[in-house]
mmCIF file of N, CA and C in Angstrom:
data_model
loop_
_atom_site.group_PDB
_atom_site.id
_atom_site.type_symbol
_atom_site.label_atom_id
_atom_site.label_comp_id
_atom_site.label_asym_id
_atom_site.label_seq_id
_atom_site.Cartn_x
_atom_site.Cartn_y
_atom_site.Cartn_z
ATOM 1 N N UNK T 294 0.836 -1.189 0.000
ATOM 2 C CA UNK T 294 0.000 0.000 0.000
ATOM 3 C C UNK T 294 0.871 1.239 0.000
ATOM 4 N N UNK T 295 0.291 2.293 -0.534
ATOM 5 C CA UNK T 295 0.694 3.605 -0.138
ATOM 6 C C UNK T 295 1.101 4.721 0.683
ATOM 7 N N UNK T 296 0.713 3.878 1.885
ATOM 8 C CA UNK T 296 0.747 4.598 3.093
ATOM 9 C C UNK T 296 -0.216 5.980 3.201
ATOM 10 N N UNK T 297 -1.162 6.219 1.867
ATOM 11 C CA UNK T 297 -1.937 7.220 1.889
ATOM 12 C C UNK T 297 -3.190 6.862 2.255
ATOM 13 N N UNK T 298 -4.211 7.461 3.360
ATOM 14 C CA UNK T 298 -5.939 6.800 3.228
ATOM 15 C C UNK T 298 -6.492 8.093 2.695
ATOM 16 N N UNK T 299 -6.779 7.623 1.469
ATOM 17 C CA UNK T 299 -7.815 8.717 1.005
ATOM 18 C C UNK T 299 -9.097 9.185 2.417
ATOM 19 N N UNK T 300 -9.621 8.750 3.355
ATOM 20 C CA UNK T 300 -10.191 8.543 3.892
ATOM 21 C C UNK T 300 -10.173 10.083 5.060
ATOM 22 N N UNK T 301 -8.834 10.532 4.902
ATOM 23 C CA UNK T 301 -7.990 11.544 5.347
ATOM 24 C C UNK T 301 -7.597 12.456 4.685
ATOM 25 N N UNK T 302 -7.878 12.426 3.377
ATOM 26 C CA UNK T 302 -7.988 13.250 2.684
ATOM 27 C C UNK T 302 -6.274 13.580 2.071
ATOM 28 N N UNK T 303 -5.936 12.394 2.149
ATOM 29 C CA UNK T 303 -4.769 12.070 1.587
ATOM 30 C C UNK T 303 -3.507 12.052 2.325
ATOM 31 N N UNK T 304 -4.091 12.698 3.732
ATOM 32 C CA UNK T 304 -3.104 12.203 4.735
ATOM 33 C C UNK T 304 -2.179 11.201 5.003
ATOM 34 N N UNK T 305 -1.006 11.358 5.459
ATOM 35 C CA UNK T 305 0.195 9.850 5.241
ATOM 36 C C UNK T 305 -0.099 9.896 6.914
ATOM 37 N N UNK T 306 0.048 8.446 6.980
ATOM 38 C CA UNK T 306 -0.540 7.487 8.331
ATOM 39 C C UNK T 306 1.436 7.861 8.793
ATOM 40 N N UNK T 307 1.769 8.478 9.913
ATOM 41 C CA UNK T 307 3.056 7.992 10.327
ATOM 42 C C UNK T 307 3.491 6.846 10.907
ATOM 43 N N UNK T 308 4.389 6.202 10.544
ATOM 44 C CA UNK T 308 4.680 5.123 11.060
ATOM 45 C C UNK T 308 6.024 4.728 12.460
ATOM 46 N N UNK T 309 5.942 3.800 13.371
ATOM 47 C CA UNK T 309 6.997 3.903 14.759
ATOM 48 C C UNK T 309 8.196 2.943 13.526
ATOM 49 N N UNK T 310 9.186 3.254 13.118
ATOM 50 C CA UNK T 310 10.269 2.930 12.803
ATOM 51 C C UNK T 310 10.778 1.679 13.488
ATOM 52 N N UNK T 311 10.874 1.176 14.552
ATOM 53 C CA UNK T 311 11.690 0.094 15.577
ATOM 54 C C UNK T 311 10.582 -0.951 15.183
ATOM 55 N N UNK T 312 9.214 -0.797 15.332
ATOM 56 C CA UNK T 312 7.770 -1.488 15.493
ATOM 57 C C UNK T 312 7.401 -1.737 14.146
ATOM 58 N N UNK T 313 7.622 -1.306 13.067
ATOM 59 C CA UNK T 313 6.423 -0.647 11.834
ATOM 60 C C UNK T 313 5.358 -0.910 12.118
ATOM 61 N N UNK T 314 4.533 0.025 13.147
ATOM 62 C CA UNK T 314 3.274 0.004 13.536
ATOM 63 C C UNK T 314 3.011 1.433 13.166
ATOM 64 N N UNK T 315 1.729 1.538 12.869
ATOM 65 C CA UNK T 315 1.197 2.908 13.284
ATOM 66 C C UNK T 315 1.607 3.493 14.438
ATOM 67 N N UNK T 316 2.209 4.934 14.276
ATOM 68 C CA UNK T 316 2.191 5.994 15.893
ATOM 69 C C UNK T 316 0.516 6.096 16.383
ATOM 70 N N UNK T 317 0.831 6.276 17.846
ATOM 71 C CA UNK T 317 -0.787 6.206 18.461
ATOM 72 C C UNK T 317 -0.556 7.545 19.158
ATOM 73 N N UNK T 318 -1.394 8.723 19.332
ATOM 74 C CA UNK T 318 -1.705 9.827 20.220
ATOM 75 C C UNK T 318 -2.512 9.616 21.524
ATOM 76 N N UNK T 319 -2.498 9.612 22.571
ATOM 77 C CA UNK T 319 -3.228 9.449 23.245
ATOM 78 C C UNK T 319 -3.602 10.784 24.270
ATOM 79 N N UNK T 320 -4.936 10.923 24.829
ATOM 80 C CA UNK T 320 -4.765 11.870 25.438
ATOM 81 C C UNK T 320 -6.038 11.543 26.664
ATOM 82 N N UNK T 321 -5.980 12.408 27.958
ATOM 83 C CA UNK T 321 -6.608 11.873 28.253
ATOM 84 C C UNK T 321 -6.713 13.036 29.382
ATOM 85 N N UNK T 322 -8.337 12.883 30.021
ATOM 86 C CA UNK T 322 -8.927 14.529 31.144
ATOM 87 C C UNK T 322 -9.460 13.550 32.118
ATOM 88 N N UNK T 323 -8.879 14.397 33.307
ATOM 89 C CA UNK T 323 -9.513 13.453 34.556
ATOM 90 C C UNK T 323 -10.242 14.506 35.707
ATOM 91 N N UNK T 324 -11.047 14.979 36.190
ATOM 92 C CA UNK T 324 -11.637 15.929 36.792
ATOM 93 C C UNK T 324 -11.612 15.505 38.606
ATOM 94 N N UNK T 325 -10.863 16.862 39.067
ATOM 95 C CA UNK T 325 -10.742 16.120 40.425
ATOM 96 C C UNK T 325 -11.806 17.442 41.303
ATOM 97 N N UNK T 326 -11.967 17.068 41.622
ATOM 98 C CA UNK T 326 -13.493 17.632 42.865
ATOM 99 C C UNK T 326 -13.035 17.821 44.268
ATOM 100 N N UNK T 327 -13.621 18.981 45.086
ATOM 101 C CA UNK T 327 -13.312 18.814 46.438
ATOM 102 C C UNK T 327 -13.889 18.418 46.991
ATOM 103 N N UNK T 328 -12.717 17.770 48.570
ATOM 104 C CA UNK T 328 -13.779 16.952 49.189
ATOM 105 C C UNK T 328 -15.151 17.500 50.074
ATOM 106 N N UNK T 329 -15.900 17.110 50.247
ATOM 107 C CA UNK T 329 -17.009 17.830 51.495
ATOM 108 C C UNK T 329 -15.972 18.513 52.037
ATOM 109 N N UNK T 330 -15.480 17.945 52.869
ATOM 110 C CA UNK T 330 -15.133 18.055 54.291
ATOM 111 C C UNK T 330 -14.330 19.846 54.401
ATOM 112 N N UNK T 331 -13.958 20.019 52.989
ATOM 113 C CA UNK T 331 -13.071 21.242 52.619
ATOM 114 C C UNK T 331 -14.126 22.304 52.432
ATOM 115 N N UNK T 332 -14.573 22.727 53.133
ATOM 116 C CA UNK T 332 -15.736 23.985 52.905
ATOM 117 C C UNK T 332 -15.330 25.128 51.911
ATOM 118 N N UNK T 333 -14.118 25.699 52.673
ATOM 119 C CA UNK T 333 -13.552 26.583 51.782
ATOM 120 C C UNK T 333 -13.450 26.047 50.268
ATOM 121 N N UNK T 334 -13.468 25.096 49.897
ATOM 122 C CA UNK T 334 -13.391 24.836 48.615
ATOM 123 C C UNK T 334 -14.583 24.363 47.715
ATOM 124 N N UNK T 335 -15.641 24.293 48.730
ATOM 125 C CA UNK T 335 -17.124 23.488 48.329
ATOM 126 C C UNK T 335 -17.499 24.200 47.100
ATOM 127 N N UNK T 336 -17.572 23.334 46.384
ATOM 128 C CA UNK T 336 -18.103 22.699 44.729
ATOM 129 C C UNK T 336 -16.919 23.308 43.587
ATOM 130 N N UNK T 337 -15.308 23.839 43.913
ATOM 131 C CA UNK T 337 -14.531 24.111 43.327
ATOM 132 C C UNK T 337 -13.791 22.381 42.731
ATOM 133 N N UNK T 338 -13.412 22.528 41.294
ATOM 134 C CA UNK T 338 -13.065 21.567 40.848
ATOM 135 C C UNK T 338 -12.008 21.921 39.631
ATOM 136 N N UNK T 339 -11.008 20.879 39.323
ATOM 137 C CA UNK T 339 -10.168 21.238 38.472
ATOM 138 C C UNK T 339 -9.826 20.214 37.409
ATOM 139 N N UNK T 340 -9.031 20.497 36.059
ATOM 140 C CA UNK T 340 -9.238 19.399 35.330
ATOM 141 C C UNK T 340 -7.894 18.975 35.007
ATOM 142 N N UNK T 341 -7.532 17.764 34.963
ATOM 143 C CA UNK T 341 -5.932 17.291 34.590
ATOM 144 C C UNK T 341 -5.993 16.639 33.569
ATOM 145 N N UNK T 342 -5.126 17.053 32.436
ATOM 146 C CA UNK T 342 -4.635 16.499 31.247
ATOM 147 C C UNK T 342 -3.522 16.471 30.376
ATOM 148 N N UNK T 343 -3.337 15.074 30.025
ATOM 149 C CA UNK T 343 -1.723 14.295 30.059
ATOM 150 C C UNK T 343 -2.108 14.246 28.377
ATOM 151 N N UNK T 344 -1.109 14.386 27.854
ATOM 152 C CA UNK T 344 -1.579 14.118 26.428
ATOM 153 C C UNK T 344 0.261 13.202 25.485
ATOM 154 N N UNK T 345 -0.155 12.264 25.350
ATOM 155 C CA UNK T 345 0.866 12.160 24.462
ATOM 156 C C UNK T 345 2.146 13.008 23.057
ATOM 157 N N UNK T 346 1.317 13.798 23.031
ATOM 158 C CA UNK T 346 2.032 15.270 22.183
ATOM 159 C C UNK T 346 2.882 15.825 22.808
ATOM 160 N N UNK T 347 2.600 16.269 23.839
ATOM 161 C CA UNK T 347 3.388 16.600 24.978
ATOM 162 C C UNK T 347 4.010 15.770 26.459
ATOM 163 N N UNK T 348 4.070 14.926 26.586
ATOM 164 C CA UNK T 348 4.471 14.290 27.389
ATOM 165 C C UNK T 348 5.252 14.055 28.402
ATOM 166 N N UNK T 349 5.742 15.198 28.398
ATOM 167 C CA UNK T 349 6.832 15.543 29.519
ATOM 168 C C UNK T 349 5.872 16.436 30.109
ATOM 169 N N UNK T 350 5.224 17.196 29.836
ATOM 170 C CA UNK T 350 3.954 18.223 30.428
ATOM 171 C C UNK T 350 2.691 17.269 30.735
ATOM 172 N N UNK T 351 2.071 18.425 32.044
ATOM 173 C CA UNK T 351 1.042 17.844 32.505
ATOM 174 C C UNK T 351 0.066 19.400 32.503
ATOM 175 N N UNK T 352 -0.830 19.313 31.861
ATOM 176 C CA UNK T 352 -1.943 20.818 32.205
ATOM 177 C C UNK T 352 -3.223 20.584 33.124
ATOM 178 N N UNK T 353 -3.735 21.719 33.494
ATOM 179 C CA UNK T 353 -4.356 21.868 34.776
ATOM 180 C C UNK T 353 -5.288 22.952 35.041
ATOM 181 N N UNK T 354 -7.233 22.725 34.606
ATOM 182 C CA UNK T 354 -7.243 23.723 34.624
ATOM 183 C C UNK T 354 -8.278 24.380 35.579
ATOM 184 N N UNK T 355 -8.348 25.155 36.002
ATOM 185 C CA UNK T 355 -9.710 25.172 37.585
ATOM 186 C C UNK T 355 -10.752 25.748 37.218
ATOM 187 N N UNK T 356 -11.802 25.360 37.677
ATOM 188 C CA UNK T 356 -13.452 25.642 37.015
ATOM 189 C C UNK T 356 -13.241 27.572 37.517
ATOM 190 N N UNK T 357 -12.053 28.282 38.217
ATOM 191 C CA UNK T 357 -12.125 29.141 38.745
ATOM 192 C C UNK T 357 -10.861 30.214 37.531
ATOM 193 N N UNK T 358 -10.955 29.236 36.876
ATOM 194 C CA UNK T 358 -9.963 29.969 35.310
ATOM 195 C C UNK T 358 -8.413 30.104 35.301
ATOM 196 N N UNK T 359 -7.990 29.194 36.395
ATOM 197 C CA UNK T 359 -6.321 29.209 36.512
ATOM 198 C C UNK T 359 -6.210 28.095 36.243
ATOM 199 N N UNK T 360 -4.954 28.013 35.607
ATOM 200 C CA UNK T 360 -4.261 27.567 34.742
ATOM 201 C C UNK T 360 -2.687 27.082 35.090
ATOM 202 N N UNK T 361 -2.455 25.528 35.108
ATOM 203 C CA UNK T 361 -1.226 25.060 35.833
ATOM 204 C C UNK T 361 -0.572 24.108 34.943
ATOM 205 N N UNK T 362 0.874 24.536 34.615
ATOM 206 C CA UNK T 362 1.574 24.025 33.240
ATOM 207 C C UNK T 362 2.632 23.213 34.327
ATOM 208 N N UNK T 363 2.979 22.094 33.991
ATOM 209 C CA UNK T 363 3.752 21.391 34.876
ATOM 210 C C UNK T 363 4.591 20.158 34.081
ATOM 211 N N UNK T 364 6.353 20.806 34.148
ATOM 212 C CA UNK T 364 7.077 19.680 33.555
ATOM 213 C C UNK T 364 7.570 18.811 34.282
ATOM 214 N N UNK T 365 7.693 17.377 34.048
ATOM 215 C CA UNK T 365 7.895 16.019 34.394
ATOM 216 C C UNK T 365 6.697 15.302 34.713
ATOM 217 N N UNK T 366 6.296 15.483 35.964
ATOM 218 C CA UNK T 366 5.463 14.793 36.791
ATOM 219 C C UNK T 366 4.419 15.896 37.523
ATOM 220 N N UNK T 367 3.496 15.727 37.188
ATOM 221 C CA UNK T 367 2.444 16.336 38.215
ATOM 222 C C UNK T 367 1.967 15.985 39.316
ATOM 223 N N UNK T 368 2.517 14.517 40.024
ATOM 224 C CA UNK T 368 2.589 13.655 41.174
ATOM 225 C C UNK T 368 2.474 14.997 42.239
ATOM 226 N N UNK T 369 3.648 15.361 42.389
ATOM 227 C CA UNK T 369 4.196 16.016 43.785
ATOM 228 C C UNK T 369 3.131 17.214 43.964
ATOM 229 N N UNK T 370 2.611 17.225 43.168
ATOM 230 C CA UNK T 370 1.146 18.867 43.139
ATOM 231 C C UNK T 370 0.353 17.885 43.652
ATOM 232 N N UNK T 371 -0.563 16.554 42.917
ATOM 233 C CA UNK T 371 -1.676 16.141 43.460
ATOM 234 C C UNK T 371 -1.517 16.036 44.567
ATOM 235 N N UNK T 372 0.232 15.026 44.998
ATOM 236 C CA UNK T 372 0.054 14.588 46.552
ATOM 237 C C UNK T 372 -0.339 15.919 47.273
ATOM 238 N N UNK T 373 -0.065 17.067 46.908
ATOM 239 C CA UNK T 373 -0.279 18.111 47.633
ATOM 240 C C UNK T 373 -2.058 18.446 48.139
ATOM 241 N N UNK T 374 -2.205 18.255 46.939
ATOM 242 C CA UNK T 374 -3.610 18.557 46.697
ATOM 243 C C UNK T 374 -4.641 17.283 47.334
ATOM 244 N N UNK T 375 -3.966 16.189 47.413
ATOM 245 C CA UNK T 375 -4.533 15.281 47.755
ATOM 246 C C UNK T 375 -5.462 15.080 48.938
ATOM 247 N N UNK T 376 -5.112 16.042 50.407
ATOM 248 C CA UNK T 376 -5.639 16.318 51.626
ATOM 249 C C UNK T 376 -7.104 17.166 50.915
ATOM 250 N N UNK T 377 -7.381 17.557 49.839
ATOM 251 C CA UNK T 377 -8.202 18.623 49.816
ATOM 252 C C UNK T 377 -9.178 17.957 48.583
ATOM 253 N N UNK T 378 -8.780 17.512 47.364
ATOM 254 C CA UNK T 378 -9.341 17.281 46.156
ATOM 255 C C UNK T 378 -9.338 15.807 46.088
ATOM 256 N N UNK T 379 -10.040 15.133 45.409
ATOM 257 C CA UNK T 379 -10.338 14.094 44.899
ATOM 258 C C UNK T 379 -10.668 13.883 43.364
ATOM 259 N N UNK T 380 -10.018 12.449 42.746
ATOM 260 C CA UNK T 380 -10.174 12.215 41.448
ATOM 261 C C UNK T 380 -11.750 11.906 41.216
ATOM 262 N N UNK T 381 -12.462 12.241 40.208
ATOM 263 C CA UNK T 381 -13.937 12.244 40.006
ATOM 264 C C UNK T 381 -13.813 10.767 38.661
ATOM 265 N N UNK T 382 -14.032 9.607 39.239
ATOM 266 C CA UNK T 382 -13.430 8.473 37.878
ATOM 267 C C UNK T 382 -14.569 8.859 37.107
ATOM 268 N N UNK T 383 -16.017 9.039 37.470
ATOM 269 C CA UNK T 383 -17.119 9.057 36.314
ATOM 270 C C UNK T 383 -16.866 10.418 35.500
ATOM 271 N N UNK T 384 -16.193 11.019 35.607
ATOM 272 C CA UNK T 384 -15.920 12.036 34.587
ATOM 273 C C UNK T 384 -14.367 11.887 34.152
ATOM 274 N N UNK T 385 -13.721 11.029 33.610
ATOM 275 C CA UNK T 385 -12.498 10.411 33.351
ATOM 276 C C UNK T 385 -12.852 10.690 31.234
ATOM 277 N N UNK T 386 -12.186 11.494 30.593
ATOM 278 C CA UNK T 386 -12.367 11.059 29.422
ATOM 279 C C UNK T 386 -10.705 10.941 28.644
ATOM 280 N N UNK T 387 -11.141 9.121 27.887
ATOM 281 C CA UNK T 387 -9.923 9.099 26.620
ATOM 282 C C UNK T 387 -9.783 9.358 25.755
ATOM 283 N N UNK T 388 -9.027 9.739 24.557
ATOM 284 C CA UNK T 388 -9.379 9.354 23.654
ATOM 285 C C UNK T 388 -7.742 9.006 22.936
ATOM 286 N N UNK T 389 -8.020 8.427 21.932
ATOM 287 C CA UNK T 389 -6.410 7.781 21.034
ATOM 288 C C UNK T 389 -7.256 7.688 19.448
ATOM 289 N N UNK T 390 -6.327 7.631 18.548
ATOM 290 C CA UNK T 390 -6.043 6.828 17.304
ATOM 291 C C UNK T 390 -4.625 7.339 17.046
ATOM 292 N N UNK T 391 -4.600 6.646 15.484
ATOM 293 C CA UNK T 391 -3.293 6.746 14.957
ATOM 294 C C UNK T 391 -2.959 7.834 14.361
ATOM 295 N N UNK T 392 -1.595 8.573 14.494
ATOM 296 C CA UNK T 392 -1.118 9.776 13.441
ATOM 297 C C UNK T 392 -0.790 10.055 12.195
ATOM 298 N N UNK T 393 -1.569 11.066 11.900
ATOM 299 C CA UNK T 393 -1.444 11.048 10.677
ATOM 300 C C UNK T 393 -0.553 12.587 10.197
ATOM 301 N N UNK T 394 -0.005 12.823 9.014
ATOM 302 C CA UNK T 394 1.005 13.793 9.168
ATOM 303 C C UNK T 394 -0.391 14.378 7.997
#
């Protein structure tokens, strides 16, 4: 084949070199909520998203309009946050396919 899908409007599918597989994007939003117990924070919530494009970055954004850019690991913020916020799994969204150039 061509490596072209008309389907894409003639887009070339990129391919992983080591694998010859299709490259995959993945990205993905996880919404963390405060707990009751945090008054001061009652019904404030924020959103975390990891995206394969960027991957060394983690973004972050609060239903209160700030905005948190974070390289490596965003671990050491949640643990922070962790006494106060909670991950919301029913509002967890993925999504992936393959790249196309």
């Amino acid at each position: 084949s061509s490596g072209i899908n008309a389907e894409y409007g003639g887009a070339k599918l990129i391919h992983n070199h080591h694998k010859n597989e299709p490259e995959i994007w993945h990205i993905e939003c996880e919404t963390y909520t405060a707990m009751q117990n945090v008054s001061a924070l009652s019904g404030k919530s924020f959103q975390l998203i990891h995206s394969t494009e960027e991957a060394t970055l983690s973004f972050a954004f609060s239903d209160q309009g700030g905005i948190i850019v974070a390289e490596r690991s965003f671990d050491t913020i949640l643990t922070k946050l962790g006494e106060s916020y909670q991950p919301n799994k029913m509002t967890r969204i993925m999504a992936m396919g393959k790249k196309y150039e």
